[in-house]
PDB file of C-alpha atoms in Angstrom:
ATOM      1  CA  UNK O   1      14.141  10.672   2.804  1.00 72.00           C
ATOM      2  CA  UNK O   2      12.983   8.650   0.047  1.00 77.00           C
ATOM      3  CA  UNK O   3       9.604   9.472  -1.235  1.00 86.00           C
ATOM      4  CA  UNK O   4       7.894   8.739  -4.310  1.00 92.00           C
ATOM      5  CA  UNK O   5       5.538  12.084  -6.177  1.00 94.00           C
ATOM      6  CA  UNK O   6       2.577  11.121  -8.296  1.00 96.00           C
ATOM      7  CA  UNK O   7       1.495  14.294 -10.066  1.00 95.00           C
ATOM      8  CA  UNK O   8      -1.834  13.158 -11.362  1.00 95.00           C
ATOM      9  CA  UNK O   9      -4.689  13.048  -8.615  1.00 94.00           C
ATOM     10  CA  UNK O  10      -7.052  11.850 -11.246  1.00 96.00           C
ATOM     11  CA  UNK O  11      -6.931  10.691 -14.808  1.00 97.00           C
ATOM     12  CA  UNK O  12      -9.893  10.251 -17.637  1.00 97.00           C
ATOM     13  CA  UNK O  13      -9.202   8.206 -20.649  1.00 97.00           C
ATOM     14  CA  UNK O  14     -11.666   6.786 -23.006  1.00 97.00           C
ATOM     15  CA  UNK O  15     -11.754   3.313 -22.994  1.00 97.00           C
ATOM     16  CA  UNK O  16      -9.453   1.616 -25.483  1.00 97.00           C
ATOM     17  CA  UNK O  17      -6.943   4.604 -25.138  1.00 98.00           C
ATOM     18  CA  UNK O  18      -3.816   4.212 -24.229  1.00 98.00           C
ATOM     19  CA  UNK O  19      -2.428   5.227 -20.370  1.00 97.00           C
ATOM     20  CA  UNK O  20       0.626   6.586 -18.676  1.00 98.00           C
ATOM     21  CA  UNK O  21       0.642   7.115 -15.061  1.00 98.00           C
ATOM     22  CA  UNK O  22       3.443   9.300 -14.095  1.00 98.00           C
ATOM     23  CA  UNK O  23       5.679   8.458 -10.513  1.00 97.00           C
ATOM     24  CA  UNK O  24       9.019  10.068 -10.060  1.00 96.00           C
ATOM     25  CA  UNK O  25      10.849   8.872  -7.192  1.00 93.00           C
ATOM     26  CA  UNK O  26      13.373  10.691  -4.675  1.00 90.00           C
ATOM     27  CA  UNK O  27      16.482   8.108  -4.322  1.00 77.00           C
ATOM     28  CA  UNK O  28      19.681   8.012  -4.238  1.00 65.00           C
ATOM     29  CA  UNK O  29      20.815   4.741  -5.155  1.00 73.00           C
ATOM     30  CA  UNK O  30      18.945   2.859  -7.424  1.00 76.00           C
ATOM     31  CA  UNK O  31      15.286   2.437  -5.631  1.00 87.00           C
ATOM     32  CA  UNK O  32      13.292  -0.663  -4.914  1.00 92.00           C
ATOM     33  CA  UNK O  33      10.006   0.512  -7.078  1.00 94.00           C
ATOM     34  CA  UNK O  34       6.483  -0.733  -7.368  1.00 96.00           C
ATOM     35  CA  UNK O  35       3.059  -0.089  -8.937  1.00 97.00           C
ATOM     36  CA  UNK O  36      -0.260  -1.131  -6.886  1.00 97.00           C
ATOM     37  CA  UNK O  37      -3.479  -0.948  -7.840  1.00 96.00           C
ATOM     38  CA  UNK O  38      -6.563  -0.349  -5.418  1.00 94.00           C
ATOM     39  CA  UNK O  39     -10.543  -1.174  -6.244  1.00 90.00           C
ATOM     40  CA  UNK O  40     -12.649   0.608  -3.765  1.00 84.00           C
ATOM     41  CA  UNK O  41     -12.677  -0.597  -0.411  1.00 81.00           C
ATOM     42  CA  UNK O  42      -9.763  -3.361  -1.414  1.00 83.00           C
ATOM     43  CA  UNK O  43      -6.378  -4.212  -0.493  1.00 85.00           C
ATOM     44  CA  UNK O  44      -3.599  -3.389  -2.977  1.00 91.00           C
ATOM     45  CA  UNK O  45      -2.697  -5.847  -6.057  1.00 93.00           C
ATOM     46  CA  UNK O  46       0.793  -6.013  -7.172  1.00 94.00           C
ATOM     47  CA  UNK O  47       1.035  -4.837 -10.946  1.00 97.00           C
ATOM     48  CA  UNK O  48       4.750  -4.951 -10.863  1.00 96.00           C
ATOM     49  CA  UNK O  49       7.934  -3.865  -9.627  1.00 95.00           C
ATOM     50  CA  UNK O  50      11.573  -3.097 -10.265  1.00 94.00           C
ATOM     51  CA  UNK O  51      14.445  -3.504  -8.601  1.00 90.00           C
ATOM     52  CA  UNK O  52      17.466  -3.680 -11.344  1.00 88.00           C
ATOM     53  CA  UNK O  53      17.957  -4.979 -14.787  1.00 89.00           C
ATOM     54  CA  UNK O  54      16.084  -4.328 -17.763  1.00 91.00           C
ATOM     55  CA  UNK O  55      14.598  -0.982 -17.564  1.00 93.00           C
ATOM     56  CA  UNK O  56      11.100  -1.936 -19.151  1.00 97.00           C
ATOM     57  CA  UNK O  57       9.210  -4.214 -16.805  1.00 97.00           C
ATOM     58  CA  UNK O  58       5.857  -6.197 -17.557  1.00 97.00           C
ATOM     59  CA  UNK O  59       3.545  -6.981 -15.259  1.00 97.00           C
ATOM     60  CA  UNK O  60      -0.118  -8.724 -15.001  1.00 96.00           C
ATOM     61  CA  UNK O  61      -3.485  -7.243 -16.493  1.00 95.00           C
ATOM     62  CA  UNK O  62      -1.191  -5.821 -19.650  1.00 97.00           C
ATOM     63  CA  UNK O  63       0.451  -3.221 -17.459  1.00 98.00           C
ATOM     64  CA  UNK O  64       4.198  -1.950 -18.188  1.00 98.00           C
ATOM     65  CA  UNK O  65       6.756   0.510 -16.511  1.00 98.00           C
ATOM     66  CA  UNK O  66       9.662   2.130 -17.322  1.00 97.00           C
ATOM     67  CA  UNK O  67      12.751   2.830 -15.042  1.00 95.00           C
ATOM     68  CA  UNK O  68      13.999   6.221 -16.146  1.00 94.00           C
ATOM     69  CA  UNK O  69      17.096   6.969 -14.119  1.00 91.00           C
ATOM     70  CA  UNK O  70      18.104  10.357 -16.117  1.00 92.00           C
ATOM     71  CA  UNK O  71      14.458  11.651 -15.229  1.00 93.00           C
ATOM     72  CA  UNK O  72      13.698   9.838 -12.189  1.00 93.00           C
ATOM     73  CA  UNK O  73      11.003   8.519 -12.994  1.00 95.00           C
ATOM     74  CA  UNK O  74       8.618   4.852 -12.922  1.00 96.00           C
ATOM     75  CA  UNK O  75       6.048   5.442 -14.972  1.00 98.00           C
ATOM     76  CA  UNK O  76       3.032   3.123 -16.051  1.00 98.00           C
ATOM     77  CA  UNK O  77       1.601   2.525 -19.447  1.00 98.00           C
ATOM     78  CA  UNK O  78      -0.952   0.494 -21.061  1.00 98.00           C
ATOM     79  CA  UNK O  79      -1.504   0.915 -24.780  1.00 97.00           C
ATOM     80  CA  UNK O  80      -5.445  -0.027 -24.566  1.00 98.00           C
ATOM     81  CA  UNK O  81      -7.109   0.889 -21.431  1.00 98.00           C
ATOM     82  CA  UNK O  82      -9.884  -1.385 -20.498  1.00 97.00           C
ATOM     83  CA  UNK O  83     -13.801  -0.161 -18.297  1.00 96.00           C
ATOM     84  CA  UNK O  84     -12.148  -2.532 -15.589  1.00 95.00           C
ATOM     85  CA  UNK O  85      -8.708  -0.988 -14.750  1.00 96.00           C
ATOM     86  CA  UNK O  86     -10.966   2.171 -13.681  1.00 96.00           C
ATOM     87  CA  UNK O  87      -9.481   2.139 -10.212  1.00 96.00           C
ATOM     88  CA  UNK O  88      -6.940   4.072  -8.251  1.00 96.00           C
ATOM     89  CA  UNK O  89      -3.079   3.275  -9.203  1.00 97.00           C
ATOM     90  CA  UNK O  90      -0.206   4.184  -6.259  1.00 97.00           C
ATOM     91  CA  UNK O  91       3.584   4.316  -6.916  1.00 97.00           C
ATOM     92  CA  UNK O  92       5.646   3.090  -3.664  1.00 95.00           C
ATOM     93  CA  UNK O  93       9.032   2.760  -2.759  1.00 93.00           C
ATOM     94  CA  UNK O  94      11.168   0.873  -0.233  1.00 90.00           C
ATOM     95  CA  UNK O  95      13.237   3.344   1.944  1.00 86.00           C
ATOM     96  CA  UNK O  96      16.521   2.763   3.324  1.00 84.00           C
ATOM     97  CA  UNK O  97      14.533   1.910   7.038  1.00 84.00           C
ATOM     98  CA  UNK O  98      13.171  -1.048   4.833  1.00 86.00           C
ATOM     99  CA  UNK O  99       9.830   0.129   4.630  1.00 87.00           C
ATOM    100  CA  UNK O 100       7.585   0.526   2.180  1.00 90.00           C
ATOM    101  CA  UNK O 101       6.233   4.479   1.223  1.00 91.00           C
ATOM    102  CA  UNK O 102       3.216   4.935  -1.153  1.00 94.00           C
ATOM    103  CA  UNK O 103       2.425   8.333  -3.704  1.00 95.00           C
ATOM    104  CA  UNK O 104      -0.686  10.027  -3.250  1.00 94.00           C
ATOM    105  CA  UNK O 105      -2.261   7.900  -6.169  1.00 96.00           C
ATOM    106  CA  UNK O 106      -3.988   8.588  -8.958  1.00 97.00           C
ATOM    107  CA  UNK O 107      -7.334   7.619  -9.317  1.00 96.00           C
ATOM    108  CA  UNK O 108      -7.882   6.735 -13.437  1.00 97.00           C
ATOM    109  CA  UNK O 109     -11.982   7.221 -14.521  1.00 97.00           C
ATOM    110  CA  UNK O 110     -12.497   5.125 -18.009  1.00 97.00           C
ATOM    111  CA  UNK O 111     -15.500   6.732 -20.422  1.00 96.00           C
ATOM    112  CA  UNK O 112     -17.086   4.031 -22.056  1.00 91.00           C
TER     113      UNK O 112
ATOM    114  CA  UNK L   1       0.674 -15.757  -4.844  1.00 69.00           C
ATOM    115  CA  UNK L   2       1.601 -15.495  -1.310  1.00 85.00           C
ATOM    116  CA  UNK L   3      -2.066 -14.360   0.490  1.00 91.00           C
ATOM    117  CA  UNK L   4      -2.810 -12.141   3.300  1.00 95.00           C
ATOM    118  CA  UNK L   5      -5.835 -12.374   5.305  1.00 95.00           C
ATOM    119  CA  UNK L   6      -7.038  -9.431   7.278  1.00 96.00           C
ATOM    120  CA  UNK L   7      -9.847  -9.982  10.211  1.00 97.00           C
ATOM    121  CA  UNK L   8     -12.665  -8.009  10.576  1.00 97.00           C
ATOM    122  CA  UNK L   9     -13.078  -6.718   6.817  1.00 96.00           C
ATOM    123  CA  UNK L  10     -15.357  -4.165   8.889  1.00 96.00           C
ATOM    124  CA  UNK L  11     -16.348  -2.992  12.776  1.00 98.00           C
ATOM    125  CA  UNK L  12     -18.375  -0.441  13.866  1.00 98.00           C
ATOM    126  CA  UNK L  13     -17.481   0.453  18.047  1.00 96.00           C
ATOM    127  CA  UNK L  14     -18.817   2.620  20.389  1.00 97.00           C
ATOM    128  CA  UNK L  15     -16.597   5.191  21.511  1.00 97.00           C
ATOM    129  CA  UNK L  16     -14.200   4.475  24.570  1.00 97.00           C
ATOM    130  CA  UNK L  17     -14.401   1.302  23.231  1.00 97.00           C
ATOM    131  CA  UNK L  18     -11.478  -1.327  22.308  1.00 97.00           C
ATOM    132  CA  UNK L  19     -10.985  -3.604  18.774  1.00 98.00           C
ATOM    133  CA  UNK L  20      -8.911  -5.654  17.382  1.00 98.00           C
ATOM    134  CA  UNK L  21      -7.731  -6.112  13.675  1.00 98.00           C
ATOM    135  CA  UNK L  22      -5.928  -9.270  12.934  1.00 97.00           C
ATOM    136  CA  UNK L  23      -3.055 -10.038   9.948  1.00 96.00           C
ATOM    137  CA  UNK L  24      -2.057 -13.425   9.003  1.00 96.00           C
ATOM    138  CA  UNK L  25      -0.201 -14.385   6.677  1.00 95.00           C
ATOM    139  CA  UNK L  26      -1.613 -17.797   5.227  1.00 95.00           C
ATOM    140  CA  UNK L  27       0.965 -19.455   3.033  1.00 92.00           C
ATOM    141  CA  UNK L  28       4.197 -17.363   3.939  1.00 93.00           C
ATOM    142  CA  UNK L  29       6.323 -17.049   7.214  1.00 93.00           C
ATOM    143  CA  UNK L  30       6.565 -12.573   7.333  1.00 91.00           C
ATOM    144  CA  UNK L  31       9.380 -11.310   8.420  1.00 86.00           C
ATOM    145  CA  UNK L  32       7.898  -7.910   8.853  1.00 91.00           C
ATOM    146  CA  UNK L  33       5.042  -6.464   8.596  1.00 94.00           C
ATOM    147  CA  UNK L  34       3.310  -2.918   8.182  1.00 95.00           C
ATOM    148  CA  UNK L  35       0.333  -1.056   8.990  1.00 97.00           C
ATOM    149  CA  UNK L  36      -1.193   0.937   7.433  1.00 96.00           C
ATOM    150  CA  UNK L  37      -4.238   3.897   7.586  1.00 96.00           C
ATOM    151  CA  UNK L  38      -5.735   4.990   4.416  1.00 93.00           C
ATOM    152  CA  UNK L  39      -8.307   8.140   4.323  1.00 89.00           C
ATOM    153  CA  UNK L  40     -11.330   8.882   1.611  1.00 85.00           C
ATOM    154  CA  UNK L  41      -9.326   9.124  -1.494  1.00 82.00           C
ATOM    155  CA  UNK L  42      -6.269   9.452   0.037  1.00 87.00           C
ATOM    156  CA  UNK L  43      -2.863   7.625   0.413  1.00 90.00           C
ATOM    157  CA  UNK L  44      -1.586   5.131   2.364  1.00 92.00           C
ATOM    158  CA  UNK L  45       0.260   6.371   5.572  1.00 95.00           C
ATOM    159  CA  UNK L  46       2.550   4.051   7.634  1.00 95.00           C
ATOM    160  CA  UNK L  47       1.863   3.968  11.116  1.00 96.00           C
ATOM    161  CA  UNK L  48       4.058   1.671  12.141  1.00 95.00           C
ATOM    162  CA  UNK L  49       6.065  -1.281  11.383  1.00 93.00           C
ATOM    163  CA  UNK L  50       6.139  -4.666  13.018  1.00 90.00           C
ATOM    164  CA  UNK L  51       8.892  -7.312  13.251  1.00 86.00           C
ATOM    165  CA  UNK L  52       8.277 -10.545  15.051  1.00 82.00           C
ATOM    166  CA  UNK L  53       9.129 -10.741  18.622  1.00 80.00           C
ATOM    167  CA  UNK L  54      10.537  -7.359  18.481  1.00 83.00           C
ATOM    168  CA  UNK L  55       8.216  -4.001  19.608  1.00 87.00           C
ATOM    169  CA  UNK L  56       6.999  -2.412  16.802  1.00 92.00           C
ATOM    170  CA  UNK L  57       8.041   0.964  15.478  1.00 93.00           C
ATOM    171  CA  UNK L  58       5.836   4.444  15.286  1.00 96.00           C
ATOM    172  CA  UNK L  59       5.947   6.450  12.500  1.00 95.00           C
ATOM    173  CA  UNK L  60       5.906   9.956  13.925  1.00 94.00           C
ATOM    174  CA  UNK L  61       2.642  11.585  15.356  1.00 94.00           C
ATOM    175  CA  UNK L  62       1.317   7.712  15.823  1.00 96.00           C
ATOM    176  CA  UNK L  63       0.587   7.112  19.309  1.00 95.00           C
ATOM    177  CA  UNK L  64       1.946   3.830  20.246  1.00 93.00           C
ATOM    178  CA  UNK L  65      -0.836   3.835  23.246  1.00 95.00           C
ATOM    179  CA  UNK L  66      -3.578   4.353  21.464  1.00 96.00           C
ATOM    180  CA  UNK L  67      -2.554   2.104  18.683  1.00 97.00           C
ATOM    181  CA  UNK L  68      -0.955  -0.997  20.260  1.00 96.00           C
ATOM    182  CA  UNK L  69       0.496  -3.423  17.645  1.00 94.00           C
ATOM    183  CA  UNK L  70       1.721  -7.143  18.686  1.00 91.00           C
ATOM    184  CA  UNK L  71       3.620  -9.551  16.533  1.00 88.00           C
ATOM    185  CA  UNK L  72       3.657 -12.539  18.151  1.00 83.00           C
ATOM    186  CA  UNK L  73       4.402 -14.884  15.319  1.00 90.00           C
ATOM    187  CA  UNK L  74       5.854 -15.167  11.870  1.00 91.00           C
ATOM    188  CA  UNK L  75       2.383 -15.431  10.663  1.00 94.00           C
ATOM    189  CA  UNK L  76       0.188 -12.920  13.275  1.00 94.00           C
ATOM    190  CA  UNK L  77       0.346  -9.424  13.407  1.00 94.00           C
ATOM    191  CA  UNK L  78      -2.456  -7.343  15.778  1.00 95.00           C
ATOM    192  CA  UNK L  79      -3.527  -3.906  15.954  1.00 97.00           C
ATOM    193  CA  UNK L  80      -5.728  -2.956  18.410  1.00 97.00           C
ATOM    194  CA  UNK L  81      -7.336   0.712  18.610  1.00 98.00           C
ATOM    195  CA  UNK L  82      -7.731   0.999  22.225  1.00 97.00           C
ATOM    196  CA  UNK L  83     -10.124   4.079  23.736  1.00 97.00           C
ATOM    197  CA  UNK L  84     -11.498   4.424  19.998  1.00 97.00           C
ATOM    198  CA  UNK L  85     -13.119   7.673  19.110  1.00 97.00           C
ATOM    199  CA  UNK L  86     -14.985   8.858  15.723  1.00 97.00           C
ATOM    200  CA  UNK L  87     -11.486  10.235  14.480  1.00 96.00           C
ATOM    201  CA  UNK L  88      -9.845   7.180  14.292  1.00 97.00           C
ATOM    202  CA  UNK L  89     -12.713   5.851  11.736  1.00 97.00           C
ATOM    203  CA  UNK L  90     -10.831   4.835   8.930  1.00 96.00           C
ATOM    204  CA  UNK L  91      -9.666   2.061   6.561  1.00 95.00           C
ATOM    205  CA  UNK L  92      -6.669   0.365   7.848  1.00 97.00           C
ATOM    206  CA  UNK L  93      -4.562  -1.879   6.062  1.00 96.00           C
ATOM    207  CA  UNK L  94      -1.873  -4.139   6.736  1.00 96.00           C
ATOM    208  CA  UNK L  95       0.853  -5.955   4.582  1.00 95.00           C
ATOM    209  CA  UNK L  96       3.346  -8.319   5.339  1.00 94.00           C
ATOM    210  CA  UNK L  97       6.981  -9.350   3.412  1.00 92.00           C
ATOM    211  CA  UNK L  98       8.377 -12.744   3.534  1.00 89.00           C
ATOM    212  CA  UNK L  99      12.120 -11.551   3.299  1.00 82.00           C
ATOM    213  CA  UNK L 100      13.754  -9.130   5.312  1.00 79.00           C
ATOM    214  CA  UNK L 101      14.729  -6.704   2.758  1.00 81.00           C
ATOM    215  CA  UNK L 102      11.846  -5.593   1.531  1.00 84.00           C
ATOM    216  CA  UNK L 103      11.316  -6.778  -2.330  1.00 85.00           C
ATOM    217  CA  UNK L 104       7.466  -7.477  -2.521  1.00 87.00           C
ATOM    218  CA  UNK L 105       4.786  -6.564   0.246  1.00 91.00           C
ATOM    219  CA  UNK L 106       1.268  -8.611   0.535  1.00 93.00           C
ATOM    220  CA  UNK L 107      -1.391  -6.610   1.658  1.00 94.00           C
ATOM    221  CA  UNK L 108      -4.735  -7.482   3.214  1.00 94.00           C
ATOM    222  CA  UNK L 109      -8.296  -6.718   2.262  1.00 94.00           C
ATOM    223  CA  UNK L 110      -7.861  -3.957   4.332  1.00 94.00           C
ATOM    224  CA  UNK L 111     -10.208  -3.256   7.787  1.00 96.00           C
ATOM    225  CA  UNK L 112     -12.770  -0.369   7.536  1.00 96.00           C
ATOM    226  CA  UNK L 113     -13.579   0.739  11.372  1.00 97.00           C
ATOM    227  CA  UNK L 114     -16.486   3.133  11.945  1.00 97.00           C
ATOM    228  CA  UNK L 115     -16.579   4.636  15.417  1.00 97.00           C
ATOM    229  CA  UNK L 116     -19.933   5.780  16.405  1.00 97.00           C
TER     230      UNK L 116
END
């Protein structure tokens, strides 16, 4: 089944660091991936998503990800981390029963 | 962006109790939608997935009776926890998609239900 791994429960960067966020995804064909990012007690905001194309994708608040077939991987980068993206960061997929499967998450703590 | 509105953002019940969390989606017509039960710090687990006019389907070890779902229009989606008891406290969340392969999902606020 498809399935999505986030190895990093929780991350602490200093703010104005740069971030990765590591995902690697479980898929045969080439998988229907997203980033989502969760304040506490919110929904989940969109940062982006990728479905085929250009590898590198940008999405809102500065946020990037890179489709690594070779290491299957979706990983998510800023180069300057900001006190407000201190929040918790899920990888999900779309399976082949058209739903939609999340990671664990990784909660990201900013030091001032 | 295409919004999704989620009804109560919070409930507290008495146990044996019923309630009712309602999804609409404002400014899109979904196709299908999800729900969703989070836990402290934890992921997001599918319960079960919703498809308008059609029954919905259980993820595994999600008891359909006990969790009764209803999508009765392209816009409405319904989950009610009937009998509730402190265990199914939680944050539930739902999400819909406008097309019916799934290429984006909208979620809701999210519902946080305290059974007392």
């Amino acid at each position: 089944a498809q399935s999505v791994t986030q190895p990093d429960i929780h991350i602490t960067v200093s703010e104005g660091a740069s971030l990765e966020l590591r995902c690697n995804y479980s898929y045969g064909a080439t998988p229907y991936l997203f980033w989502y990012v969760q304040s506490p007690g919110q929904g989940l905001q969109l940062l982006l998503k990728y479905f085929s194309g250009d590898t590198l994708v940008q999405g809102i608040k500065g946020f990037e990800a890179e489709f690594k077939r070779s290491q299957s991987s979706f990983n998510l980068r800023k180069p300057s981390v900001h006190w407000s993206d201190a929040a918790e960061y899920f990888c999900a997929v779309v399976t082949d029963n058209n739903d939609m499967r999340f990671g664990a998450g990784t909660r990201l703590t900013v030091k001032p | 962006g295409a919004v999704v509105s989620q009804h109560p953002s919070w409930v507290i019940c008495k146990s044996g109790t019923s309630v009712k969390i309602e999804c609409r989606s404002l400014d899109f017509q979904a196709t299908t939608m999800f729900w969703y039960r989070q836990f402290p710090k934890q992921s997001l687990m599918l319960m079960a997935t919703s498809n308008e006019g059609s029954k919905a389907t259980y993820e595994q070890g999600v008891e359909k009776d006990k969790f009764l779902i209803n999508h009765a229009s392209l816009t409405l989606s319904t989950l009610t926890v009937t009998s509730a008891h402190p265990e199914d406290s939680s944050f539930y969340i739902c999400s819909a998609s406008p097309t019916g392969r799934i290429t984006e999902a909208f979620f809701g606020q999210g519902t946080r239900l305290t059974v007392v």
